[in-house]
mmCIF file of C-alpha atoms in Angstrom:
data_model
loop_
_atom_site.group_PDB
_atom_site.id
_atom_site.type_symbol
_atom_site.label_atom_id
_atom_site.label_comp_id
_atom_site.label_asym_id
_atom_site.label_seq_id
_atom_site.Cartn_x
_atom_site.Cartn_y
_atom_site.Cartn_z
ATOM 1 C CA ASP A 1 51.979 217.882 283.078
ATOM 2 C CA THR A 2 49.764 218.039 279.985
ATOM 3 C CA GLY A 3 50.012 214.382 279.042
ATOM 4 C CA VAL A 4 51.745 212.893 276.026
ATOM 5 C CA SER A 5 52.462 215.447 273.294
ATOM 6 C CA GLN A 6 53.102 214.633 269.660
ATOM 7 C CA ASP A 7 54.330 216.940 266.956
ATOM 8 C CA PRO A 8 53.280 217.568 264.258
ATOM 9 C CA ARG A 9 49.589 216.608 264.321
ATOM 10 C CA HIS A 10 49.482 216.273 260.565
ATOM 11 C CA LYS A 11 52.177 215.742 257.942
ATOM 12 C CA ILE A 12 51.766 215.522 254.191
ATOM 13 C CA THR A 13 54.868 214.475 252.318
ATOM 14 C CA LYS A 14 55.841 213.352 248.865
ATOM 15 C CA ARG A 15 56.863 209.773 248.288
ATOM 16 C CA GLY A 16 60.557 209.328 248.772
ATOM 17 C CA GLN A 17 60.980 212.141 251.285
ATOM 18 C CA ASN A 18 62.123 211.648 254.867
ATOM 19 C CA VAL A 19 59.919 212.611 257.809
ATOM 20 C CA THR A 20 60.535 212.858 261.540
ATOM 21 C CA PHE A 21 57.973 212.871 264.328
ATOM 22 C CA ARG A 22 58.501 213.871 267.933
ATOM 23 C CA CYS A 23 56.912 212.584 271.115
ATOM 24 C CA ASP A 24 57.165 214.090 274.587
ATOM 25 C CA PRO A 25 55.976 211.581 277.185
ATOM 26 C CA ILE A 26 54.659 212.216 280.681
ATOM 27 C CA SER A 27 57.791 213.254 282.550
ATOM 28 C CA GLU A 28 57.739 210.595 285.272
ATOM 29 C CA HIS A 29 57.047 207.733 282.843
ATOM 30 C CA ASN A 30 60.041 205.523 282.112
ATOM 31 C CA ARG A 31 58.517 203.611 279.179
ATOM 32 C CA LEU A 32 57.731 205.089 275.773
ATOM 33 C CA TYR A 33 55.995 203.287 272.915
ATOM 34 C CA TRP A 34 55.347 203.900 269.232
ATOM 35 C CA TYR A 35 52.304 202.448 267.495
ATOM 36 C CA ARG A 36 50.833 202.794 264.028
ATOM 37 C CA GLN A 37 47.128 202.750 263.234
ATOM 38 C CA THR A 38 45.553 202.402 259.804
ATOM 39 C CA LEU A 39 41.896 202.706 258.906
ATOM 40 C CA GLY A 40 39.726 199.977 260.377
ATOM 41 C CA GLN A 41 42.541 198.486 262.430
ATOM 42 C CA GLY A 42 43.609 198.715 266.017
ATOM 43 C CA PRO A 43 46.951 200.266 266.877
ATOM 44 C CA GLU A 44 49.918 198.081 265.877
ATOM 45 C CA PHE A 45 53.066 197.995 267.963
ATOM 46 C CA LEU A 46 56.247 199.374 266.398
ATOM 47 C CA THR A 47 58.794 199.731 269.182
ATOM 48 C CA TYR A 48 59.295 200.671 272.793
ATOM 49 C CA PHE A 49 61.914 202.168 275.074
ATOM 50 C CA GLN A 50 62.605 201.774 278.741
ATOM 51 C CA ASN A 51 64.455 204.951 279.628
ATOM 52 C CA GLU A 52 66.912 205.395 276.738
ATOM 53 C CA ALA A 53 67.171 201.702 275.834
ATOM 54 C CA GLN A 54 65.174 200.428 272.869
ATOM 55 C CA LEU A 55 64.006 197.063 274.185
ATOM 56 C CA GLU A 56 61.760 195.700 271.481
ATOM 57 C CA LYS A 57 61.083 196.291 267.799
ATOM 58 C CA SER A 58 58.272 194.909 265.661
ATOM 59 C CA ARG A 59 58.904 193.307 262.292
ATOM 60 C CA LEU A 60 56.724 196.160 260.998
ATOM 61 C CA LEU A 61 59.656 198.454 261.740
ATOM 62 C CA SER A 62 61.574 198.075 258.479
ATOM 63 C CA ASP A 63 65.087 199.417 258.015
ATOM 64 C CA ARG A 64 63.568 202.661 256.716
ATOM 65 C CA PHE A 65 62.270 203.354 260.227
ATOM 66 C CA SER A 66 64.419 204.441 263.131
ATOM 67 C CA ALA A 67 63.474 205.566 266.602
ATOM 68 C CA GLU A 68 65.544 207.209 269.271
ATOM 69 C CA ARG A 69 65.056 208.335 272.826
ATOM 70 C CA PRO A 70 68.177 210.247 273.821
ATOM 71 C CA LYS A 71 68.567 210.775 277.556
ATOM 72 C CA GLY A 72 65.386 208.839 278.194
ATOM 73 C CA SER A 73 63.121 211.845 277.684
ATOM 74 C CA PHE A 74 61.500 212.750 274.355
ATOM 75 C CA SER A 75 61.579 210.369 271.398
ATOM 76 C CA THR A 76 61.770 210.766 267.647
ATOM 77 C CA LEU A 77 60.545 208.415 264.938
ATOM 78 C CA GLU A 78 62.082 208.893 261.506
ATOM 79 C CA ILE A 79 60.855 207.332 258.294
ATOM 80 C CA GLN A 80 63.257 207.472 255.380
ATOM 81 C CA ARG A 81 62.227 207.242 251.710
ATOM 82 C CA THR A 82 58.540 207.303 252.552
ATOM 83 C CA GLU A 83 56.137 205.082 250.629
ATOM 84 C CA GLN A 84 52.383 205.404 250.190
ATOM 85 C CA GLY A 85 51.920 202.406 252.469
ATOM 86 C CA ASP A 86 53.427 204.431 255.303
ATOM 87 C CA SER A 87 50.315 206.622 255.374
ATOM 88 C CA ALA A 88 48.824 206.071 258.814
ATOM 89 C CA MET A 89 48.296 207.579 262.238
ATOM 90 C CA TYR A 90 51.480 207.278 264.312
ATOM 91 C CA LEU A 91 50.720 207.105 268.009
ATOM 92 C CA CYS A 92 53.093 207.567 270.911
ATOM 93 C CA ALA A 93 52.321 206.364 274.430
ATOM 94 C CA SER A 94 54.069 206.290 277.767
ATOM 95 C CA SER A 95 53.722 204.415 281.038
ATOM 96 C CA GLN A 96 55.396 204.009 284.384
ATOM 97 C CA GLY A 97 56.431 200.387 284.398
ATOM 98 C CA ALA A 98 54.380 197.871 282.451
ATOM 99 C CA GLY A 99 51.159 199.832 282.805
ATOM 100 C CA LYS A 100 49.180 196.858 284.082
ATOM 101 C CA VAL A 101 46.910 198.866 286.340
ATOM 102 C CA ASP A 102 46.794 202.303 284.742
ATOM 103 C CA GLY A 103 47.411 201.362 281.141
ATOM 104 C CA TYR A 104 49.402 203.429 278.723
ATOM 105 C CA THR A 105 48.749 207.142 278.146
ATOM 106 C CA PHE A 106 48.526 207.858 274.442
ATOM 107 C CA GLY A 107 49.136 211.103 272.630
ATOM 108 C CA SER A 108 46.780 212.413 269.968
ATOM 109 C CA GLY A 109 48.966 211.052 267.197
ATOM 110 C CA THR A 110 50.608 212.309 264.026
ATOM 111 C CA ARG A 111 48.647 211.636 260.870
ATOM 112 C CA LEU A 112 51.009 211.006 257.964
ATOM 113 C CA THR A 113 49.821 211.207 254.375
ATOM 114 C CA VAL A 114 52.276 210.193 251.654
ATOM 115 C CA VAL A 115 51.290 211.461 248.207
ATOM 116 C CA ASP B 1 47.214 185.613 263.206
ATOM 117 C CA GLN B 2 44.798 187.878 265.048
ATOM 118 C CA GLN B 3 45.428 187.025 268.697
ATOM 119 C CA VAL B 4 42.864 189.519 269.984
ATOM 120 C CA LYS B 5 39.565 189.606 268.126
ATOM 121 C CA GLN B 6 36.620 191.949 268.260
ATOM 122 C CA ASN B 7 34.127 190.444 265.880
ATOM 123 C CA SER B 8 31.493 193.172 266.036
ATOM 124 C CA PRO B 9 32.607 196.268 264.136
ATOM 125 C CA SER B 10 29.692 198.305 265.455
ATOM 126 C CA LEU B 11 27.035 198.397 268.165
ATOM 127 C CA SER B 12 24.081 200.729 268.607
ATOM 128 C CA VAL B 13 22.395 201.161 272.006
ATOM 129 C CA GLN B 14 19.727 203.408 273.434
ATOM 130 C CA GLU B 15 20.743 205.892 276.110
ATOM 131 C CA GLY B 16 20.281 204.453 279.596
ATOM 132 C CA ARG B 17 20.496 200.840 278.462
ATOM 133 C CA ILE B 18 23.430 198.462 278.844
ATOM 134 C CA SER B 19 26.216 198.285 276.245
ATOM 135 C CA ILE B 20 28.092 194.989 276.004
ATOM 136 C CA LEU B 21 31.287 194.912 273.983
ATOM 137 C CA ASN B 22 32.934 191.567 273.377
ATOM 138 C CA CYS B 23 36.485 190.425 272.815
ATOM 139 C CA ASP B 24 37.987 186.970 272.183
ATOM 140 C CA TYR B 25 41.614 185.964 272.402
ATOM 141 C CA THR B 26 43.633 182.955 271.352
ATOM 142 C CA ASN B 27 46.784 183.147 273.478
ATOM 143 C CA SER B 28 46.284 181.538 276.878
ATOM 144 C CA MET B 29 49.543 183.132 278.075
ATOM 145 C CA PHE B 30 48.043 186.628 278.259
ATOM 146 C CA ASP B 31 48.045 187.582 281.942
ATOM 147 C CA TYR B 32 46.049 190.779 281.820
ATOM 148 C CA PHE B 33 43.775 192.683 279.485
ATOM 149 C CA LEU B 34 42.942 196.330 278.949
ATOM 150 C CA TRP B 35 40.106 198.280 277.361
ATOM 151 C CA TYR B 36 40.633 201.599 275.605
ATOM 152 C CA LYS B 37 38.189 204.133 274.223
ATOM 153 C CA LYS B 38 39.017 206.277 271.202
ATOM 154 C CA TYR B 39 37.290 209.398 269.923
ATOM 155 C CA PRO B 40 37.989 210.614 266.361
ATOM 156 C CA ALA B 41 41.221 212.598 265.985
ATOM 157 C CA GLU B 42 42.377 211.624 269.480
ATOM 158 C CA GLY B 43 44.616 208.893 270.835
ATOM 159 C CA PRO B 44 43.119 205.923 272.718
ATOM 160 C CA THR B 45 42.230 206.557 276.358
ATOM 161 C CA PHE B 46 42.671 203.822 278.949
ATOM 162 C CA LEU B 47 39.383 202.697 280.542
ATOM 163 C CA ILE B 48 39.848 199.626 282.677
ATOM 164 C CA SER B 49 42.043 196.555 283.012
ATOM 165 C CA ILE B 50 41.667 193.059 284.416
ATOM 166 C CA SER B 51 44.217 190.538 285.584
ATOM 167 C CA SER B 52 43.865 186.955 284.415
ATOM 168 C CA ILE B 53 43.558 185.839 288.042
ATOM 169 C CA LYS B 54 40.266 187.718 288.348
ATOM 170 C CA ASP B 55 36.957 187.233 286.600
ATOM 171 C CA LYS B 56 35.528 190.700 287.163
ATOM 172 C CA ASN B 57 36.721 194.254 287.647
ATOM 173 C CA GLU B 58 34.450 197.225 288.137
ATOM 174 C CA ASP B 59 35.009 200.974 287.893
ATOM 175 C CA GLY B 60 31.933 203.131 288.076
ATOM 176 C CA ARG B 61 29.708 202.466 285.074
ATOM 177 C CA PHE B 62 32.298 200.160 283.506
ATOM 178 C CA THR B 63 32.694 196.474 284.349
ATOM 179 C CA VAL B 64 34.944 193.996 282.607
ATOM 180 C CA PHE B 65 34.263 190.267 282.830
ATOM 181 C CA LEU B 66 36.825 187.603 281.980
ATOM 182 C CA ASN B 67 36.003 183.977 281.121
ATOM 183 C CA LYS B 68 39.369 182.252 280.827
ATOM 184 C CA SER B 69 37.992 178.868 279.818
ATOM 185 C CA ALA B 70 36.227 180.479 276.863
ATOM 186 C CA LYS B 71 39.085 182.938 276.219
ATOM 187 C CA HIS B 72 36.497 185.689 276.199
ATOM 188 C CA LEU B 73 36.134 189.051 277.870
ATOM 189 C CA SER B 74 33.410 191.631 277.762
ATOM 190 C CA LEU B 75 33.019 195.267 278.733
ATOM 191 C CA HIS B 76 29.673 196.329 280.179
ATOM 192 C CA ILE B 77 28.674 199.970 280.311
ATOM 193 C CA VAL B 78 25.657 200.715 282.504
ATOM 194 C CA PRO B 79 23.883 203.029 281.985
ATOM 195 C CA SER B 80 25.093 204.012 278.533
ATOM 196 C CA GLN B 81 25.370 207.721 277.788
ATOM 197 C CA PRO B 82 25.687 209.572 274.459
ATOM 198 C CA GLY B 83 29.213 210.643 275.476
ATOM 199 C CA ASP B 84 30.200 206.969 275.485
ATOM 200 C CA SER B 85 29.901 206.923 271.685
ATOM 201 C CA ALA B 86 33.407 206.036 270.516
ATOM 202 C CA VAL B 87 35.493 203.136 269.248
ATOM 203 C CA TYR B 88 36.407 200.623 271.955
ATOM 204 C CA PHE B 89 39.500 198.456 271.749
ATOM 205 C CA CYS B 90 40.501 195.510 273.871
ATOM 206 C CA ALA B 91 44.202 194.783 274.177
ATOM 207 C CA ALA B 92 46.618 192.369 275.805
ATOM 208 C CA PRO B 93 50.386 192.560 276.402
ATOM 209 C CA TYR B 94 52.602 190.222 274.457
ATOM 210 C CA GLY B 95 56.218 189.231 274.746
ATOM 211 C CA GLY B 96 58.646 188.659 277.568
ATOM 212 C CA SER B 97 58.997 192.301 278.530
ATOM 213 C CA GLN B 98 55.296 192.946 277.932
ATOM 214 C CA GLY B 99 56.001 196.165 276.091
ATOM 215 C CA ASN B 100 53.934 195.121 273.112
ATOM 216 C CA LEU B 101 50.169 195.611 273.429
ATOM 217 C CA ILE B 102 48.163 193.659 270.873
ATOM 218 C CA PHE B 103 44.908 195.411 270.026
ATOM 219 C CA GLY B 104 41.703 194.131 268.514
ATOM 220 C CA LYS B 105 40.235 195.954 265.539
ATOM 221 C CA GLY B 106 37.754 197.818 267.701
ATOM 222 C CA THR B 107 33.993 198.133 268.041
ATOM 223 C CA LYS B 108 32.294 201.420 267.254
ATOM 224 C CA LEU B 109 29.644 202.130 269.889
ATOM 225 C CA SER B 110 26.828 204.548 269.135
ATOM 226 C CA VAL B 111 24.600 205.558 272.039
ATOM 227 C CA LYS B 112 21.414 207.179 270.807
ATOM 228 C CA PRO B 113 19.590 209.757 272.965
#
């Protein structure tokens, strides 16, 4: 297993366009998380899944954002009608259980630039 | 409301010396804490965690200390190496299902040869 994979690594899009990111977690991990990081800030929680169930969503996740994890494997994060404020690094992570001892394993992220 | 605070945006240390990174928190309900290291263009990498029932956890060159009465934790790196230069984040899980990690803003550590 090569860890958590995210695709694409970089995305430049025009304001108003829709974008979709993909995350492939570590195969034996049942939890999958999405975070967003902007310059000078720590990662901010967006949402997480346990298997295929989306258990928690942040108020940061406006109705333009939607995340799915069909069959409890890979996940997608879609942003509709992108705005310049959506420009950020989008990080995916996975863990087996709550990750209290081993933490979460993060991917390298997708950097989104909205122009 | 910043529940996890890292008040030093940067720290510079000489190779071989000790690096001490600090973190304060406001929520007394946090029951464990984690430290992550992040290199540019990479995702955060888990370093070490500590349960709130302990006051110290050690893993090789990394030791985390927790002072619950002061709501303060610190990460000690001894000896510091140039490869330790990165941004360090402390984090704590929030919410009933503990799926939400709250991160501090990070401290950029520079270890000079």
